[in-house]
Each structure stands twice: as C-alpha cells, then as structure tokens.
mmCIF file of C-alpha atoms in Angstrom:
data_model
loop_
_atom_site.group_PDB
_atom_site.id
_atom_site.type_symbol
_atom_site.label_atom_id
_atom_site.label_comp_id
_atom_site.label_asym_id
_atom_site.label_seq_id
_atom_site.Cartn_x
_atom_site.Cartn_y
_atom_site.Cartn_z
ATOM 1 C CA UNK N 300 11.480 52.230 39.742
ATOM 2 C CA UNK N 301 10.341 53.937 36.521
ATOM 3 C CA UNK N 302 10.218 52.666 32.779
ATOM 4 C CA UNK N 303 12.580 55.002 31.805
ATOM 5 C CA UNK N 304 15.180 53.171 34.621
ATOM 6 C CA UNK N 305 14.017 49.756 33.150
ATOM 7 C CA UNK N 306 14.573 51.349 29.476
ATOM 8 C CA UNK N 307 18.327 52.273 29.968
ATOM 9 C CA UNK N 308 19.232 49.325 32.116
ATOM 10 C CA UNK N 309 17.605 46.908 29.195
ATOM 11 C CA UNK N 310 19.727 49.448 26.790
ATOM 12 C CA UNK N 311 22.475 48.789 28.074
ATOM 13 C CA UNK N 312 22.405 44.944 28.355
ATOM 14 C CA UNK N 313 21.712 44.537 25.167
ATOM 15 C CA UNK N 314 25.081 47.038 24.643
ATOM 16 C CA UNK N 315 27.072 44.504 26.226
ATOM 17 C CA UNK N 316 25.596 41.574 24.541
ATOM 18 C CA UNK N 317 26.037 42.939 21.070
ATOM 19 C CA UNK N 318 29.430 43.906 21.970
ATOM 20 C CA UNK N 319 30.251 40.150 23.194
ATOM 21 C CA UNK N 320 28.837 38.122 20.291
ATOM 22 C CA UNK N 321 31.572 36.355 18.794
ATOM 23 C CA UNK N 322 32.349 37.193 15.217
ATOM 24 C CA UNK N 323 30.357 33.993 13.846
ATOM 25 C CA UNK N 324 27.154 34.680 15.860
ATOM 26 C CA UNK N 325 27.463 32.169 18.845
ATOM 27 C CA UNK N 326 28.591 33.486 22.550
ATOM 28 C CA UNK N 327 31.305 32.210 25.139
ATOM 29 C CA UNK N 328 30.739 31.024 28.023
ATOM 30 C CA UNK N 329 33.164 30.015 31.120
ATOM 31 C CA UNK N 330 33.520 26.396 32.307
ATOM 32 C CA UNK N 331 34.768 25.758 35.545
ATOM 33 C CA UNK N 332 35.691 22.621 37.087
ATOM 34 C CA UNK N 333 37.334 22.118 40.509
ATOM 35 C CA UNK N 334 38.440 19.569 43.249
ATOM 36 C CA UNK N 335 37.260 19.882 46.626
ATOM 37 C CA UNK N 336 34.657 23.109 45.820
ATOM 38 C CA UNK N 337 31.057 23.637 46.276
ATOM 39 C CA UNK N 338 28.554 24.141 43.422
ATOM 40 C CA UNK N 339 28.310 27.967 45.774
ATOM 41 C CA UNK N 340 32.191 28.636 45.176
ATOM 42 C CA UNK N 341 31.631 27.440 41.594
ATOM 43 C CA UNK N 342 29.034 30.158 41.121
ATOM 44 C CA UNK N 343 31.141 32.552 41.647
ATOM 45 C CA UNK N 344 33.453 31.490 39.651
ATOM 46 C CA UNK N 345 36.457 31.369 42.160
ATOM 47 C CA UNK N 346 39.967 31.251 41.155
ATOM 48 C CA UNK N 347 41.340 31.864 44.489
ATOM 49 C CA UNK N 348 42.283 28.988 47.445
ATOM 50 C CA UNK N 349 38.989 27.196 46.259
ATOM 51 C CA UNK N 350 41.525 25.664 43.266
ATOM 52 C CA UNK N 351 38.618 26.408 40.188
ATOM 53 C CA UNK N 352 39.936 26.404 37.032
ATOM 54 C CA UNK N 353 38.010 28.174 34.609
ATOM 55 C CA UNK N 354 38.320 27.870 31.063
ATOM 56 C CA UNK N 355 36.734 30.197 28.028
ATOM 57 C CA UNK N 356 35.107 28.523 25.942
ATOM 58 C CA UNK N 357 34.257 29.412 22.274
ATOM 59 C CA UNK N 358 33.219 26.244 21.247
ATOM 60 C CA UNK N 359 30.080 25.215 22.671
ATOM 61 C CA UNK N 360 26.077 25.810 21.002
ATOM 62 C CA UNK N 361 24.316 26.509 23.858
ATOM 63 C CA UNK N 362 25.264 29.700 25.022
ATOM 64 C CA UNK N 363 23.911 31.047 21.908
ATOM 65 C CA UNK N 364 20.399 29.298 22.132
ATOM 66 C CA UNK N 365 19.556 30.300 25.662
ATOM 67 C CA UNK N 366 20.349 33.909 24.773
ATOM 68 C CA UNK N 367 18.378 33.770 21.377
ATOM 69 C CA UNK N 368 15.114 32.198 24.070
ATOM 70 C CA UNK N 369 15.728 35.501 26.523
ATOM 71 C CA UNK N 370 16.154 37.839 23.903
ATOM 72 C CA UNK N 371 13.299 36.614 21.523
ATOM 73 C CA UNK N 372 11.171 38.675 24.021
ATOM 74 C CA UNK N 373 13.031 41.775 22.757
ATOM 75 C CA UNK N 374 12.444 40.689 18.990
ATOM 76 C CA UNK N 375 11.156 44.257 17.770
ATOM 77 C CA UNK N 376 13.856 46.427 19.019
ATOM 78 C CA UNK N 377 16.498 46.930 15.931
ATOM 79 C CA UNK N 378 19.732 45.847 18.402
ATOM 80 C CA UNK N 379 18.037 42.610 19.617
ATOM 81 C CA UNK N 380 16.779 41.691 16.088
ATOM 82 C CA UNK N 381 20.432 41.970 15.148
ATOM 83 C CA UNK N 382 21.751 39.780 17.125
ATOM 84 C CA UNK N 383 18.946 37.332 17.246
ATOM 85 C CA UNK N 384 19.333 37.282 13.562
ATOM 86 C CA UNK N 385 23.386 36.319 14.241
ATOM 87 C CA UNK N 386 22.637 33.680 16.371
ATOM 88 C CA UNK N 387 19.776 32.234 13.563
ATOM 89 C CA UNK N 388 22.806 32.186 11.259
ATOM 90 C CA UNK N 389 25.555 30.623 13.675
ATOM 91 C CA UNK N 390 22.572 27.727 14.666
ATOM 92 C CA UNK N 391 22.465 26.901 11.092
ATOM 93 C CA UNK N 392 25.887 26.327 10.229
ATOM 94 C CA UNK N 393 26.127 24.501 13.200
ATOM 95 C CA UNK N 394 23.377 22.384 12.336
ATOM 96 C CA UNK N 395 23.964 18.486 10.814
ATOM 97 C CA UNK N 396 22.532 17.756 7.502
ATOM 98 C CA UNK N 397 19.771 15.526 10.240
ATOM 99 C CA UNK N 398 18.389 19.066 11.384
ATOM 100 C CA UNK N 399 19.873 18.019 15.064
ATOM 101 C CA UNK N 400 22.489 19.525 16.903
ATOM 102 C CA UNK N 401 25.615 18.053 19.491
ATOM 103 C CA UNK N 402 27.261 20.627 22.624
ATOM 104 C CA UNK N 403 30.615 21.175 20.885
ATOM 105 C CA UNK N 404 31.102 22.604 17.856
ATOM 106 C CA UNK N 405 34.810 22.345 16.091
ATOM 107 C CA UNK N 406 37.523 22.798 16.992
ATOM 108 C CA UNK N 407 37.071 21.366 20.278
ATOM 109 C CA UNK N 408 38.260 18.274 20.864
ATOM 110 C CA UNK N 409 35.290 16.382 21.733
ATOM 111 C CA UNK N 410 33.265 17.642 18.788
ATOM 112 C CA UNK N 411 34.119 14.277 16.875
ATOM 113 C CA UNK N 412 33.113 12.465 19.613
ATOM 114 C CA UNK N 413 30.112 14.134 21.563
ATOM 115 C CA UNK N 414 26.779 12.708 20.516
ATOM 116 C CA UNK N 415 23.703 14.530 19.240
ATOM 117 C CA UNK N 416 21.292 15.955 21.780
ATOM 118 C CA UNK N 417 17.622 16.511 22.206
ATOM 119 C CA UNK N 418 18.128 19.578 24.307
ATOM 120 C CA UNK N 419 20.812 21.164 22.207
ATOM 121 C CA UNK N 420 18.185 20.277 19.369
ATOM 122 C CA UNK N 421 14.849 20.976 20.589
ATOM 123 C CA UNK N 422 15.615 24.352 21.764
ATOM 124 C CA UNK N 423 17.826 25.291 19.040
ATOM 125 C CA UNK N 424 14.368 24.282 16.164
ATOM 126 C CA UNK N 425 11.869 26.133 18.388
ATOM 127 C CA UNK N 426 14.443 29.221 18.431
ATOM 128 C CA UNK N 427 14.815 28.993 14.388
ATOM 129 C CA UNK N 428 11.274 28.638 14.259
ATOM 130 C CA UNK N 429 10.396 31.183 15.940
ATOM 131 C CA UNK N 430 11.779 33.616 13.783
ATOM 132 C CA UNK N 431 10.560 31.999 10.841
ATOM 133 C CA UNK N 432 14.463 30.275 9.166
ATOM 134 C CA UNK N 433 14.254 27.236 7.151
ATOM 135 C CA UNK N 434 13.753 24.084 9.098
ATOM 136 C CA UNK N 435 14.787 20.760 8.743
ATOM 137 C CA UNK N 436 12.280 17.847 9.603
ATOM 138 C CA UNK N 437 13.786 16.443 12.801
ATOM 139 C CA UNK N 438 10.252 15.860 14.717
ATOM 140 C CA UNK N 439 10.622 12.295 13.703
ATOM 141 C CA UNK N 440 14.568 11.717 15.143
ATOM 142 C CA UNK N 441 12.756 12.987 18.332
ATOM 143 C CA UNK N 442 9.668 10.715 18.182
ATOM 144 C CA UNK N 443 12.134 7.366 17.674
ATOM 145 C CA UNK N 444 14.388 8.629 20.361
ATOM 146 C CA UNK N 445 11.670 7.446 23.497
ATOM 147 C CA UNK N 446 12.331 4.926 26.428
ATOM 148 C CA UNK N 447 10.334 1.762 26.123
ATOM 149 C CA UNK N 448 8.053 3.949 29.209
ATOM 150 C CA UNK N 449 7.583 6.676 26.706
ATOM 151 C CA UNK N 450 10.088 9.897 28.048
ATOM 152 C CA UNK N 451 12.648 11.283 25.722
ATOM 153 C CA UNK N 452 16.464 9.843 26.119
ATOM 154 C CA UNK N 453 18.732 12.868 26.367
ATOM 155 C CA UNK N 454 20.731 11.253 23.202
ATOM 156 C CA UNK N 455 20.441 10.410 19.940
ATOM 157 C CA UNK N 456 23.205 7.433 20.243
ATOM 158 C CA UNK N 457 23.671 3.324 19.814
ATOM 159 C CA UNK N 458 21.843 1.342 22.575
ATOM 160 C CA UNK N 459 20.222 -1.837 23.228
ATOM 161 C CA UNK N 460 16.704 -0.564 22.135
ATOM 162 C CA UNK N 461 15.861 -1.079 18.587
ATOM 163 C CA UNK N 462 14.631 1.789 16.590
ATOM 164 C CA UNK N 463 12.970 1.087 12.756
ATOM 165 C CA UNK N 464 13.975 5.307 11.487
ATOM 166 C CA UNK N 465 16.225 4.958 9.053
ATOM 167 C CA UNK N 466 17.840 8.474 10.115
ATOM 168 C CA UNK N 467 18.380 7.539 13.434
ATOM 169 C CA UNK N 468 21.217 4.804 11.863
ATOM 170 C CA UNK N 469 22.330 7.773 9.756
ATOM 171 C CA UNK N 470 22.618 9.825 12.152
ATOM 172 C CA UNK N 471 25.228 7.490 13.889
ATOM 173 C CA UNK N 472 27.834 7.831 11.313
ATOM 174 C CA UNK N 473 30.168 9.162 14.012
ATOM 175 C CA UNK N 474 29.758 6.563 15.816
ATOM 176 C CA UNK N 475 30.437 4.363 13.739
ATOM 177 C CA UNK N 476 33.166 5.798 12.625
ATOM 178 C CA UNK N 477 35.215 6.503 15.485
ATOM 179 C CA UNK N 478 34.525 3.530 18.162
ATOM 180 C CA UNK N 479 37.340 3.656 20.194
ATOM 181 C CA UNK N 480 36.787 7.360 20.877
ATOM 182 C CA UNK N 481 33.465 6.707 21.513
ATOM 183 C CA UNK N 482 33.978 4.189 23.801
ATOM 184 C CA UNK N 483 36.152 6.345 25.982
ATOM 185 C CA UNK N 484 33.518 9.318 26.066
ATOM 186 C CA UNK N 485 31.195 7.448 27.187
ATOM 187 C CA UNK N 486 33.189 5.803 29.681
ATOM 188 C CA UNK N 487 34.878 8.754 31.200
ATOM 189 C CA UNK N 488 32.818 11.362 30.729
ATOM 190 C CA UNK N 489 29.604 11.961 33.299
ATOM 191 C CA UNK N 490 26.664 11.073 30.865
ATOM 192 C CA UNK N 491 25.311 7.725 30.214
ATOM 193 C CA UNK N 492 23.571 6.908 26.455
ATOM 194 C CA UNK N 493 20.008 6.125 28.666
ATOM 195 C CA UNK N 494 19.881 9.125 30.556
ATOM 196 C CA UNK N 495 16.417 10.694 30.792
ATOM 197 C CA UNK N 496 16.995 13.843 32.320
ATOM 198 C CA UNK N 497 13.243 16.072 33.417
ATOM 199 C CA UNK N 498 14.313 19.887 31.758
ATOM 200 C CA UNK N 499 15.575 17.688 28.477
ATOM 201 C CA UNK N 500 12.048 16.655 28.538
ATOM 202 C CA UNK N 501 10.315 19.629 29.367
ATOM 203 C CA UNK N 502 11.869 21.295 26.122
ATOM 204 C CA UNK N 503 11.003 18.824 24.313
ATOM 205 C CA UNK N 504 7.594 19.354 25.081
ATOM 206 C CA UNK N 505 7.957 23.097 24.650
ATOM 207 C CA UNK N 506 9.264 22.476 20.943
ATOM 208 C CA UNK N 507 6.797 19.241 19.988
ATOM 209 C CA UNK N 508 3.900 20.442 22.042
ATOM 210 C CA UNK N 509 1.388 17.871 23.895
ATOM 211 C CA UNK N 510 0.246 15.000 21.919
ATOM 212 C CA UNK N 511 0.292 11.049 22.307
ATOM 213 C CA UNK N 512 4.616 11.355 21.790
ATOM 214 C CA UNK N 513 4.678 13.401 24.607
ATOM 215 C CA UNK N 514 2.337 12.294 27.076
ATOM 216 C CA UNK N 515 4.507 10.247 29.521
ATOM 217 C CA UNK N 516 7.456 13.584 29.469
ATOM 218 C CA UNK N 517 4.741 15.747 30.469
ATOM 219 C CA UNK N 518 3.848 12.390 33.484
ATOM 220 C CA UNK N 519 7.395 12.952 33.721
ATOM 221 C CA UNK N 520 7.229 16.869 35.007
ATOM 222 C CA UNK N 521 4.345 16.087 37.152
ATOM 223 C CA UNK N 522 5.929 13.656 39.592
ATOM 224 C CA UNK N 523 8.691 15.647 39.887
ATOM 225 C CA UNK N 524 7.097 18.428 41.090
ATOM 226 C CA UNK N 525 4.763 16.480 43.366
ATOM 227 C CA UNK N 526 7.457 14.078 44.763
ATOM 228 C CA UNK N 527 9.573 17.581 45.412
ATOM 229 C CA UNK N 528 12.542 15.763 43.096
ATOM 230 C CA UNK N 529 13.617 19.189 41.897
ATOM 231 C CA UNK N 530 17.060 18.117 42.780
ATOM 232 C CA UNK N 531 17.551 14.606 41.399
ATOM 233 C CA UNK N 532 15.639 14.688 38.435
ATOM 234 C CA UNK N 533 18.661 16.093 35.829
ATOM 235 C CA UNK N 534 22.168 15.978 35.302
ATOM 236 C CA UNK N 535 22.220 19.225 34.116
ATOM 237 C CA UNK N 536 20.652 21.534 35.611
ATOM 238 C CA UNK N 537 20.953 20.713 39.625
ATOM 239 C CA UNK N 538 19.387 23.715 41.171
ATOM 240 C CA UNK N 539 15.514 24.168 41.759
ATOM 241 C CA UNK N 540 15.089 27.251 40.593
ATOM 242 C CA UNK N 541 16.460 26.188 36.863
ATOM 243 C CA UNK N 542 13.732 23.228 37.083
ATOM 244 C CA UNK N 543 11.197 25.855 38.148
ATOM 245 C CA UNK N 544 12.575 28.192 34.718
ATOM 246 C CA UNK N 545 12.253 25.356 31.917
ATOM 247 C CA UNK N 546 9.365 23.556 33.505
ATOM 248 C CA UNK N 547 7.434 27.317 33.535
ATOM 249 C CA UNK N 548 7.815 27.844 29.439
ATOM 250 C CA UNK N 549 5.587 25.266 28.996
ATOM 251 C CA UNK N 550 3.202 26.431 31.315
ATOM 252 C CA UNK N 551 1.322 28.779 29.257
ATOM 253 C CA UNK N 552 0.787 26.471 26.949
ATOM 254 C CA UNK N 553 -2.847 25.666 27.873
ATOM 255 C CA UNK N 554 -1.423 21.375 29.021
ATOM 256 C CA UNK N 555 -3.877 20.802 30.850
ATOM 257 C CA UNK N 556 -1.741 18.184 33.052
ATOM 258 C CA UNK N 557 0.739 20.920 33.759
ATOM 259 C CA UNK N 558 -1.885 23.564 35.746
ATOM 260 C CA UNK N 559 -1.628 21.965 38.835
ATOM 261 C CA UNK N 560 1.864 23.149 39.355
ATOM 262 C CA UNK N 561 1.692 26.455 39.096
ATOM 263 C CA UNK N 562 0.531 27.011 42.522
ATOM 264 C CA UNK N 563 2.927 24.832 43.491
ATOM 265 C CA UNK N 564 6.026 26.256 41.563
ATOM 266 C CA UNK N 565 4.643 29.610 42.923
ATOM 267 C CA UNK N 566 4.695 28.818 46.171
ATOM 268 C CA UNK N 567 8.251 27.188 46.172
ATOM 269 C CA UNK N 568 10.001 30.351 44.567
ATOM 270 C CA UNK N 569 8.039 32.937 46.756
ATOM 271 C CA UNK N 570 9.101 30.658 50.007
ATOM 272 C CA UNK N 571 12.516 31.493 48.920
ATOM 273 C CA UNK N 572 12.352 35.462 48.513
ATOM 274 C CA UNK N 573 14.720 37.499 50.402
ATOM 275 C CA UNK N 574 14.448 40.784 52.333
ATOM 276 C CA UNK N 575 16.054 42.681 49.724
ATOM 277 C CA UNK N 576 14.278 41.301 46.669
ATOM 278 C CA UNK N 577 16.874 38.620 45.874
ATOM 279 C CA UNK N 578 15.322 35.027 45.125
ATOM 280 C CA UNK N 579 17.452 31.996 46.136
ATOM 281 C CA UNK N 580 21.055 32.432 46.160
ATOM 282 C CA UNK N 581 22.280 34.908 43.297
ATOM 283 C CA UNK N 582 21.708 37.738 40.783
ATOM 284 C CA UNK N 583 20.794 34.735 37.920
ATOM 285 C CA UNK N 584 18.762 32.913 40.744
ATOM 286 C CA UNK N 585 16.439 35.854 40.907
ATOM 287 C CA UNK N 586 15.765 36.681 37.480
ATOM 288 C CA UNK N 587 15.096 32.856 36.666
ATOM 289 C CA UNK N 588 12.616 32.815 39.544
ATOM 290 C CA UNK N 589 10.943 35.810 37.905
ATOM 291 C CA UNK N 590 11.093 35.004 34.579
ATOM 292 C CA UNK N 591 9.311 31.580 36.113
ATOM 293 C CA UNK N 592 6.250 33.901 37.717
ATOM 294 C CA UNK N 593 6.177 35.814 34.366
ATOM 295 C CA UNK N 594 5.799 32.472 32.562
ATOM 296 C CA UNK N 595 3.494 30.988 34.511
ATOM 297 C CA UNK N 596 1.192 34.658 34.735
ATOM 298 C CA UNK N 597 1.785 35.550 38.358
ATOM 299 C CA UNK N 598 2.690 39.145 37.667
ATOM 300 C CA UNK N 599 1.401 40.522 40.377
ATOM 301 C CA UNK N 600 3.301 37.911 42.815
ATOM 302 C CA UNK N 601 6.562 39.773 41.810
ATOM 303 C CA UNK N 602 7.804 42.191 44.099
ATOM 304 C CA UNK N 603 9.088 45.575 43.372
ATOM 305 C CA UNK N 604 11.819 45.407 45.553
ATOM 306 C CA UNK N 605 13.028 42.167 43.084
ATOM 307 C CA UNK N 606 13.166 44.622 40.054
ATOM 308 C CA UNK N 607 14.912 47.115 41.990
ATOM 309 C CA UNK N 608 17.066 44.275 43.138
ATOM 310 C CA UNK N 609 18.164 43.153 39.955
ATOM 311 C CA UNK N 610 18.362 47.042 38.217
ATOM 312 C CA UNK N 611 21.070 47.875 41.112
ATOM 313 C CA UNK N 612 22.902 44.800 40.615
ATOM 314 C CA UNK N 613 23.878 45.999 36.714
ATOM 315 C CA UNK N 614 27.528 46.635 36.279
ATOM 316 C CA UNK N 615 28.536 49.836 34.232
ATOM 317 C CA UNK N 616 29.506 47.429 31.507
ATOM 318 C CA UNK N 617 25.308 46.429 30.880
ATOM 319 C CA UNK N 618 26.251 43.181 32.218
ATOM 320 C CA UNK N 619 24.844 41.360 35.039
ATOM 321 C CA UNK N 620 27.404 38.815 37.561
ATOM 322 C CA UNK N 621 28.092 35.563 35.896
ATOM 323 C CA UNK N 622 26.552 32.580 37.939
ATOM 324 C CA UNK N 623 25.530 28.684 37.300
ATOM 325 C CA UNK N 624 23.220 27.464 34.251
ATOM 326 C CA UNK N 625 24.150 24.556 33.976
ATOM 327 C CA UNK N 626 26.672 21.691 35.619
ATOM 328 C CA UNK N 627 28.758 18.668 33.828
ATOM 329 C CA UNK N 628 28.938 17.384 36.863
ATOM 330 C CA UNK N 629 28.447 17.626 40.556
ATOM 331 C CA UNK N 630 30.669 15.371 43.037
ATOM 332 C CA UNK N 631 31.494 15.047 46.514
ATOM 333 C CA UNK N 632 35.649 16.210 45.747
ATOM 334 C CA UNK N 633 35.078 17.902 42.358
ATOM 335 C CA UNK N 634 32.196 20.093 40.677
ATOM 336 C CA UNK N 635 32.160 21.742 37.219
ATOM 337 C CA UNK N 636 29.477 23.985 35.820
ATOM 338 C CA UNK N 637 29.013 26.157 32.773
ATOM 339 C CA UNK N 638 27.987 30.014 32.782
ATOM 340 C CA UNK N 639 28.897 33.626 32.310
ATOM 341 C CA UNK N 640 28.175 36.996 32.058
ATOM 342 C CA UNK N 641 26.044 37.322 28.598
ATOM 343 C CA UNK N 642 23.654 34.144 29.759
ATOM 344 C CA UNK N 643 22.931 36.040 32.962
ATOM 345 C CA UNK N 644 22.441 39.007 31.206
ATOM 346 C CA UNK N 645 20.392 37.512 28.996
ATOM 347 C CA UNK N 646 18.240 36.087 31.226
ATOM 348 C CA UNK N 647 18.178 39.132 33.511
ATOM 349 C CA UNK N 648 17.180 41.206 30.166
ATOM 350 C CA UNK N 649 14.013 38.508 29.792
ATOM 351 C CA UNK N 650 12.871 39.430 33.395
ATOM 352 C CA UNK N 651 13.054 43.224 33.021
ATOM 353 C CA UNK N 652 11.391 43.613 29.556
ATOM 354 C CA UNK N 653 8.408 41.021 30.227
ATOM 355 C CA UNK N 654 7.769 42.682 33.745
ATOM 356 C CA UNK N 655 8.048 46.077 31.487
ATOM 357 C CA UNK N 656 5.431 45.135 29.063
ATOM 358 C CA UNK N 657 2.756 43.599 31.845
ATOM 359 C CA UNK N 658 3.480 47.498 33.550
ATOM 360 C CA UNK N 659 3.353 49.083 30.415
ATOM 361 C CA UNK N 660 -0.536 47.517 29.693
ATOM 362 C CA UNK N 661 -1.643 48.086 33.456
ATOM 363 C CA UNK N 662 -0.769 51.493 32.569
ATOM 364 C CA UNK N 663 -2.195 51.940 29.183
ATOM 365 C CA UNK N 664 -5.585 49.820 30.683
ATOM 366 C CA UNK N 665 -5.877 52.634 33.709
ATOM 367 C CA UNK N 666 -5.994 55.422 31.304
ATOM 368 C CA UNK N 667 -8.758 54.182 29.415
ATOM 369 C CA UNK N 668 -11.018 54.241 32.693
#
C-alpha cells in the first residue's frame, strides 16, 4: 500500500465522521441488548433470529471522548481540528460545575440518576487538556475517590468509606436528592458503588500520571497482565484486546513498573494475527491491536498485510463496520454492549495515520543517507 492509499482512505473517514457529528458536538452510538445471544452476535449487531434489539442513542458522553482520543492524532489537519474542537465544546457543557462527568447526558432517563464516573471523567480532562480548554480542578475528587488498598473506585457515589473532601459530599447532591431512584439504579442496574474495574484505572493513570496516588492502580495493571486476567478484570470492557488498547496509552509514558508488559502485551496480540492481516475477531479488533503496537513502539511488529487489511475493509461511506467497545453487561441468557460505526472509524483512523507518520519518517530518514 502507498501513502497516497492511506491519504484518501484517512480522507474519507474523517468525511464520514464530520458528516455524523451530531449538531451539539457529541456522536451516537448503538446499544444493543439481547436474550439468549453471544457477545459475537452482539458485535455484529444482529437484528435477525438472534432477538438483539438495538437502540440509537444520542444521549450518552462517551462516544464523543473516545473519538476526540483517536482523532487527537490527526490534530493539524483543518477537518479533524474541527471536529475535535466540537467535541471540546459538547464536553464542556456536559461537564458539572465539580469538573467531573456521568454516562448519560439529558434527556435520558437515567441522567438524574446515573452517578459520576472516573472514566467518563478522566478521559474526558486529559482530552480538554490536551487541546489546551479551561479546566476545572477535579485531581482532588479523584485522589479521595481510592479503596482503603489504594486503586481508584469506578464512582464517585455514597459508601461505607469515609472521605474528609468537602466536594466529594457536594458532589452527591443527586443523591441526595433523589434516594428512591437511586436506590433502584443501583439495585437493578449491573454496577455496584465499589467496583474497581483495571481500564478505569489505567486512565486514570494516563490522566494523573504515576505518583504516590497512583501507585497501587499501576500494581493493579501489573497483576493483571501477569495473572493473564485480561478477561475478569472489568465490567466494561470484556475483551482482551480492549485491555491490551487502554493499558498500551500509558505505556509510553516512561512508568517504569509498566515496561515489563510490553513484551508480554506484544506477544499476546501477535499470537492472535490472522492469515489475512486481521487481529482477533473483527475490523475494530484489529485496529485496537495496532493502535496497541503503535503505543507501545513496536512498529515494525505490524504487518503490512494488517494495513491492507483494514484499508479494504472501508465502506464507500469512509466508515469502517461497527463492532463492540464496550459492554453493560455480559450474561449467560442476555448480553448488551455499546458501539458503532464513527468509534470504529475512529479508532481505525488512529491506526492508519500513526502507522503513516512512523512510514513517513523511515522515509524521510532513508533519504538523508
């Protein structure tokens, strides 16, 4: 494959991606939920005799973030900038006066009712940050938000821990404020107010950075890696290969801790290469496996035949096949997962410009000699 073929198919993504941002700045995504279908079905999104129902939604703050992380790569071409600079806005209207953020966003119906989030909120500051928007001081919500072992709870939310920030009790207005609905979120819905979930902690880490606060998340990464608990270690995100993509951002960080995974990261995507360039299981499963070697520096473990892979697999609409990001839930009788077309794009976009730019400077370095 050429640059020029990595040019127009990174053209055209970001075609379709301008053309699908919502009118406020954040993206839609599709939630699907089923009984009696497989996390595969799901990822395809199946309406047919698997029974998934799949519902648009509108309301949501995550979408946006992960595509503002992908396309942050693609910050100096006019079209990305545009959008990036949408998202930045739709982020901070979405924001609480706290600097944190919750999943839903009004007018869904569990907007009132969903707590705060250190994912939603740690990846949503580092992506304002980044491109250099007013911040609100939220590092402390984050540093008061620890298990008594020292890893980050997924929520800012009432529990049986005492915590001496006086914005942390602020923050729980809603709570306090609607306790029957409260109660019944957290009694029907899948999460638990003391889940510690790993890739919550991992971008954590990539928004705090290492220090003594976030020592025993960083502990945290380790043994899962070493005790190969890729697939029990989140809620969220149940599938290696999305451990192996969050874990990897903070893996050029210079954490000294964190080193001794690469090789084995490496090792664990490669082992799952296909003959025809595909990694794992799908079109998103590749490009977060390569975005992972790109992260981690192993440029030259990526094979060509994965590029070409992924260039073939764009639709004439500069879109790449929806697949899996990230699940509510995962049952024996009944699965539901979040994801679309513009994440995967997105994410497929961050593959193909990165592996661009590392060609791009081989080139430029050979000419010199």
């Amino acid at each position: 494959m050429s640059i020029d073929e990595l040019d127009f198919a990174i053209s055209k993504g970001l075609k379709f991606l301008k053309d699908r941002q919502l009118s406020n700045g954040g993206f839609s995504c599709l939630f699907a939920c089923s009984e009696n279908c497989t996390a595969d079905a799901l990822e395809e999104f199946s309406m047919g005799d698997k029974k998934c129902v799949v519902i648009v939604e509108e309301t949501t703050v995550f979408p946006a973030t992960l595509i503002g992380h992908s396309l942050l790569y693609l910050r100096d071409n006019s079209e990305a900038k545009e959008i990036l600079n949408q998202i930045a806005d739709f982020l901070i209207e979405k924001r609480s006066s706290f600097g944190i953020w919750r999943h839903y966003t009004k007018p869904h119906q569990l907007e009132q009712f969903a707590a705060n989030d250190l994912d939603n909120t740690a990846m949503a500051s580092w992506f304002l940050q980044q491109l250099g928007r007013p911040a609100l001081d939220n590092r402390d919500l984050f540093i008061s938000n620890r298990s008594k072992e020292g890893p980050f709870y997924s929520w800012i939310t009432l529990r049986l821990q005492w915590n001496s920030n006086p914005k942390y009790w602020r923050s729980l207005w809603r709570e306090f404020r609607h306790p029957i609905g409260q109660y019944y979120f957290w009694k029907l819905m899948p999460c638990a107010k003391n889940d510690i979930d790993a890739v919550v902690n991992s971008n954590v880490i990539h928004y705090l950075g290492e220090n003594q606060y976030t020592a025993a998340a960083i502990d945290l990464m380790v043994r899962v890696i070493v005790e190969e608990r890729e697939e029990m270690c989140d809620k969220w995100y149940l599938r290696p290969v999305l451990i192996y993509y969050f874990f990897s951002k903070n893996m050029n960080k210079g954490i000294e801790k964190l080193e001794e995974l690469k090789p084995i990261i490496k090792n664990r995507i490669l082992a799952q290469a296909k003959s025809d360039g595909q990694f794992f299981e799908s079109i998103l499963d590749t490009a977060l496996a390569i975005a992972a070697l790109e992260n981690m520096g192993y440029y030259d473990e990526i094979p060509a035949k994965s590029i070409q892979y992924l260039l073939a697999a764009q639709n004439s609409n500069g879109a790449w096949k929806k697949g899996v990001i990230y699940y509510a839930y995962e049952r024996a009788d009944e699965s539901a997962a979040f994801g679309g077309e513009e994440i995967s794009t997105a994410i497929v976009l961050e593959a193909l410009v990165r592996y661009q730019s590392h060609e791009r400077s081989l080139h430029v370095e050979s000419t010199r000699f």
